[in-house]
């Protein structure tokens, strides 16, 4: 029975690969992390079949964890009233592994970061594996690089079920984790090799060649990402586009006003009064053409010194996500070139108040 993980690069066709696995016969559970990715996958299923077939289930990871795993297997026993997405409290040495207080808030909500753990502690994993085998022939998981904490341990247990398994993801697009709880899998994402080997040890075939090249990004953009950010990405075709570092105020103003060019900021994008998004939240977006990536003070300092690859991993990965959204031209500028627009907007807001 085929069980594999496919490591990809941005724009290489991860969603296309998942959709290609679907037909009207095999019962498939397709899990992804974010709501936006879930919506995109459902849209692609509709495009392929014209409707959502009954044999295909598309859901987010937390919908799967809560609705398919926790509620049918443990809700009656735990008697919780909803989910808490707060960081779990530190448990005391007096709390035993099966202690309810270890997993549930004082208000009666189960910690999302410990839902996977409580399933394991109460011996639910074999039953969960049998449920998967009963209802599905294949389990596909998108954005596998974002699994962390106890959720990664649950992932390794899920793949042991007697079903086909296909996981896809881009290690360098790890910008968020499904959960974190103390030291559990804390160093999992410290290196590509460590993450890859952890999946291989779970019995998965590791495919690093099928989705090696980007269909979205031009060779020019890929070269910029390789040389500046240190992510090994290549273009599927030898297509060139413009990659520019913006230094003229007039061009900065033109880009700020350009309704068709998305401006991607590290944070606070809404304060600049333009068509914009943050680096991290642009993840999964495949419809941008020209992209302007705005660097904050810290990332501009690294860019000027040629040390973007040495930034904190989360920031570097978000920057990689942002740059790899470009199908066409890529512009890079420091946020200082747009501060005038931000200040003017803030002044207008204060004045109106």
PDB file of N, CA and C in Angstrom, residues 246 251-252 254-265 274-277 288-294 326 328-333:
ATOM      1  N   UNK A 246      13.588  48.621  -5.596  1.00  0.00           N
ATOM      2  CA  UNK A 246      13.048  49.969  -5.785  1.00  0.00           C
ATOM      3  C   UNK A 246      13.837  50.968  -4.947  1.00  0.00           C
ATOM      4  N   UNK A 251       8.849  55.621  -8.320  1.00  0.00           N
ATOM      5  CA  UNK A 251       8.431  54.248  -8.597  1.00  0.00           C
ATOM      6  C   UNK A 251       7.709  53.656  -7.393  1.00  0.00           C
ATOM      7  N   UNK A 252       8.187  53.989  -6.188  1.00  0.00           N
ATOM      8  CA  UNK A 252       7.515  53.525  -4.978  1.00  0.00           C
ATOM      9  C   UNK A 252       6.072  54.032  -4.937  1.00  0.00           C
ATOM     10  N   UNK A 254       4.265  54.948  -7.518  1.00  0.00           N
ATOM     11  CA  UNK A 254       3.534  54.292  -8.609  1.00  0.00           C
ATOM     12  C   UNK A 254       3.077  52.901  -8.195  1.00  0.00           C
ATOM     13  N   UNK A 255       3.969  52.157  -7.533  1.00  0.00           N
ATOM     14  CA  UNK A 255       3.623  50.807  -7.077  1.00  0.00           C
ATOM     15  C   UNK A 255       2.563  50.858  -5.980  1.00  0.00           C
ATOM     16  N   UNK A 256       2.695  51.825  -5.087  1.00  0.00           N
ATOM     17  CA  UNK A 256       1.709  51.979  -4.020  1.00  0.00           C
ATOM     18  C   UNK A 256       0.315  52.185  -4.600  1.00  0.00           C
ATOM     19  N   UNK A 257       0.231  52.916  -5.686  1.00  0.00           N
ATOM     20  CA  UNK A 257      -1.060  53.226  -6.298  1.00  0.00           C
ATOM     21  C   UNK A 257      -1.550  52.135  -7.240  1.00  0.00           C
ATOM     22  N   UNK A 258      -0.683  51.209  -7.627  1.00  0.00           N
ATOM     23  CA  UNK A 258      -1.031  50.203  -8.632  1.00  0.00           C
ATOM     24  C   UNK A 258      -2.032  49.200  -8.062  1.00  0.00           C
ATOM     25  N   UNK A 259      -3.247  49.216  -8.564  1.00  0.00           N
ATOM     26  CA  UNK A 259      -4.301  48.335  -8.051  1.00  0.00           C
ATOM     27  C   UNK A 259      -4.055  46.872  -8.403  1.00  0.00           C
ATOM     28  N   UNK A 260      -3.271  46.630  -9.432  1.00  0.00           N
ATOM     29  CA  UNK A 260      -3.039  45.251  -9.851  1.00  0.00           C
ATOM     30  C   UNK A 260      -1.782  44.627  -9.279  1.00  0.00           C
ATOM     31  N   UNK A 261      -1.028  45.381  -8.496  1.00  0.00           N
ATOM     32  CA  UNK A 261       0.209  44.858  -7.907  1.00  0.00           C
ATOM     33  C   UNK A 261       0.026  44.733  -6.397  1.00  0.00           C
ATOM     34  N   UNK A 262       0.060  43.528  -5.900  1.00  0.00           N
ATOM     35  CA  UNK A 262      -0.106  43.305  -4.466  1.00  0.00           C
ATOM     36  C   UNK A 262       1.152  43.762  -3.727  1.00  0.00           C
ATOM     37  N   UNK A 263       0.958  44.455  -2.608  1.00  0.00           N
ATOM     38  CA  UNK A 263       2.068  44.852  -1.743  1.00  0.00           C
ATOM     39  C   UNK A 263       2.054  43.941  -0.519  1.00  0.00           C
ATOM     40  N   UNK A 264       3.144  43.246  -0.287  1.00  0.00           N
ATOM     41  CA  UNK A 264       3.218  42.282   0.807  1.00  0.00           C
ATOM     42  C   UNK A 264       4.137  42.810   1.894  1.00  0.00           C
ATOM     43  N   UNK A 265       3.579  43.040   3.080  1.00  0.00           N
ATOM     44  CA  UNK A 265       4.288  43.601   4.217  1.00  0.00           C
ATOM     45  C   UNK A 265       4.531  42.531   5.282  1.00  0.00           C
ATOM     46  N   UNK A 274      -3.357  50.652   0.739  1.00  0.00           N
ATOM     47  CA  UNK A 274      -3.157  50.147  -0.624  1.00  0.00           C
ATOM     48  C   UNK A 274      -3.572  48.684  -0.699  1.00  0.00           C
ATOM     49  N   UNK A 275      -3.545  48.142  -1.897  1.00  0.00           N
ATOM     50  CA  UNK A 275      -3.839  46.723  -2.125  1.00  0.00           C
ATOM     51  C   UNK A 275      -2.701  45.916  -1.513  1.00  0.00           C
ATOM     52  N   UNK A 276      -2.979  45.230  -0.402  1.00  0.00           N
ATOM     53  CA  UNK A 276      -1.870  44.667   0.370  1.00  0.00           C
ATOM     54  C   UNK A 276      -2.280  43.419   1.138  1.00  0.00           C
ATOM     55  N   UNK A 277      -1.264  42.747   1.667  1.00  0.00           N
ATOM     56  CA  UNK A 277      -1.419  41.576   2.517  1.00  0.00           C
ATOM     57  C   UNK A 277      -0.117  41.389   3.277  1.00  0.00           C
ATOM     58  N   UNK A 288      -1.831  36.041  -7.783  1.00  0.00           N
ATOM     59  CA  UNK A 288      -1.125  37.308  -7.968  1.00  0.00           C
ATOM     60  C   UNK A 288      -0.260  37.248  -9.220  1.00  0.00           C
ATOM     61  N   UNK A 289      -0.133  38.383  -9.889  1.00  0.00           N
ATOM     62  CA  UNK A 289       0.759  38.479 -11.044  1.00  0.00           C
ATOM     63  C   UNK A 289       2.053  39.176 -10.626  1.00  0.00           C
ATOM     64  N   UNK A 290       2.054  40.516 -10.631  1.00  0.00           N
ATOM     65  CA  UNK A 290       3.227  41.249 -10.161  1.00  0.00           C
ATOM     66  C   UNK A 290       3.122  41.443  -8.650  1.00  0.00           C
ATOM     67  N   UNK A 291       4.252  41.323  -7.967  1.00  0.00           N
ATOM     68  CA  UNK A 291       4.272  41.374  -6.506  1.00  0.00           C
ATOM     69  C   UNK A 291       5.342  42.346  -6.045  1.00  0.00           C
ATOM     70  N   UNK A 292       4.975  43.178  -5.066  1.00  0.00           N
ATOM     71  CA  UNK A 292       5.947  44.080  -4.447  1.00  0.00           C
ATOM     72  C   UNK A 292       6.111  43.661  -2.992  1.00  0.00           C
ATOM     73  N   UNK A 293       7.304  43.182  -2.649  1.00  0.00           N
ATOM     74  CA  UNK A 293       7.596  42.747  -1.285  1.00  0.00           C
ATOM     75  C   UNK A 293       8.252  43.895  -0.533  1.00  0.00           C
ATOM     76  N   UNK A 294       7.614  44.306   0.554  1.00  0.00           N
ATOM     77  CA  UNK A 294       8.089  45.439   1.346  1.00  0.00           C
ATOM     78  C   UNK A 294       8.825  44.901   2.567  1.00  0.00           C
ATOM     79  N   UNK A 326       4.911  35.623  -6.821  1.00  0.00           N
ATOM     80  CA  UNK A 326       4.978  36.348  -8.090  1.00  0.00           C
ATOM     81  C   UNK A 326       4.946  35.405  -9.294  1.00  0.00           C
ATOM     82  N   UNK A 328       4.638  37.119 -12.267  1.00  0.00           N
ATOM     83  CA  UNK A 328       5.276  38.059 -13.183  1.00  0.00           C
ATOM     84  C   UNK A 328       6.472  38.722 -12.553  1.00  0.00           C
ATOM     85  N   UNK A 329       6.433  40.061 -12.515  1.00  0.00           N
ATOM     86  CA  UNK A 329       7.572  40.822 -11.986  1.00  0.00           C
ATOM     87  C   UNK A 329       7.574  40.825 -10.459  1.00  0.00           C
ATOM     88  N   UNK A 330       8.773  40.961  -9.907  1.00  0.00           N
ATOM     89  CA  UNK A 330       8.946  41.042  -8.462  1.00  0.00           C
ATOM     90  C   UNK A 330       9.679  42.334  -8.129  1.00  0.00           C
ATOM     91  N   UNK A 331       9.108  43.127  -7.236  1.00  0.00           N
ATOM     92  CA  UNK A 331       9.734  44.356  -6.756  1.00  0.00           C
ATOM     93  C   UNK A 331      10.033  44.196  -5.264  1.00  0.00           C
ATOM     94  N   UNK A 332      11.171  44.726  -4.849  1.00  0.00           N
ATOM     95  CA  UNK A 332      11.558  44.695  -3.440  1.00  0.00           C
ATOM     96  C   UNK A 332      11.916  46.099  -3.014  1.00  0.00           C
ATOM     97  N   UNK A 333      11.399  46.529  -1.853  1.00  0.00           N
ATOM     98  CA  UNK A 333      11.719  47.873  -1.364  1.00  0.00           C
ATOM     99  C   UNK A 333      11.671  47.888   0.160  1.00  0.00           C
TER     100      UNK A 333
END
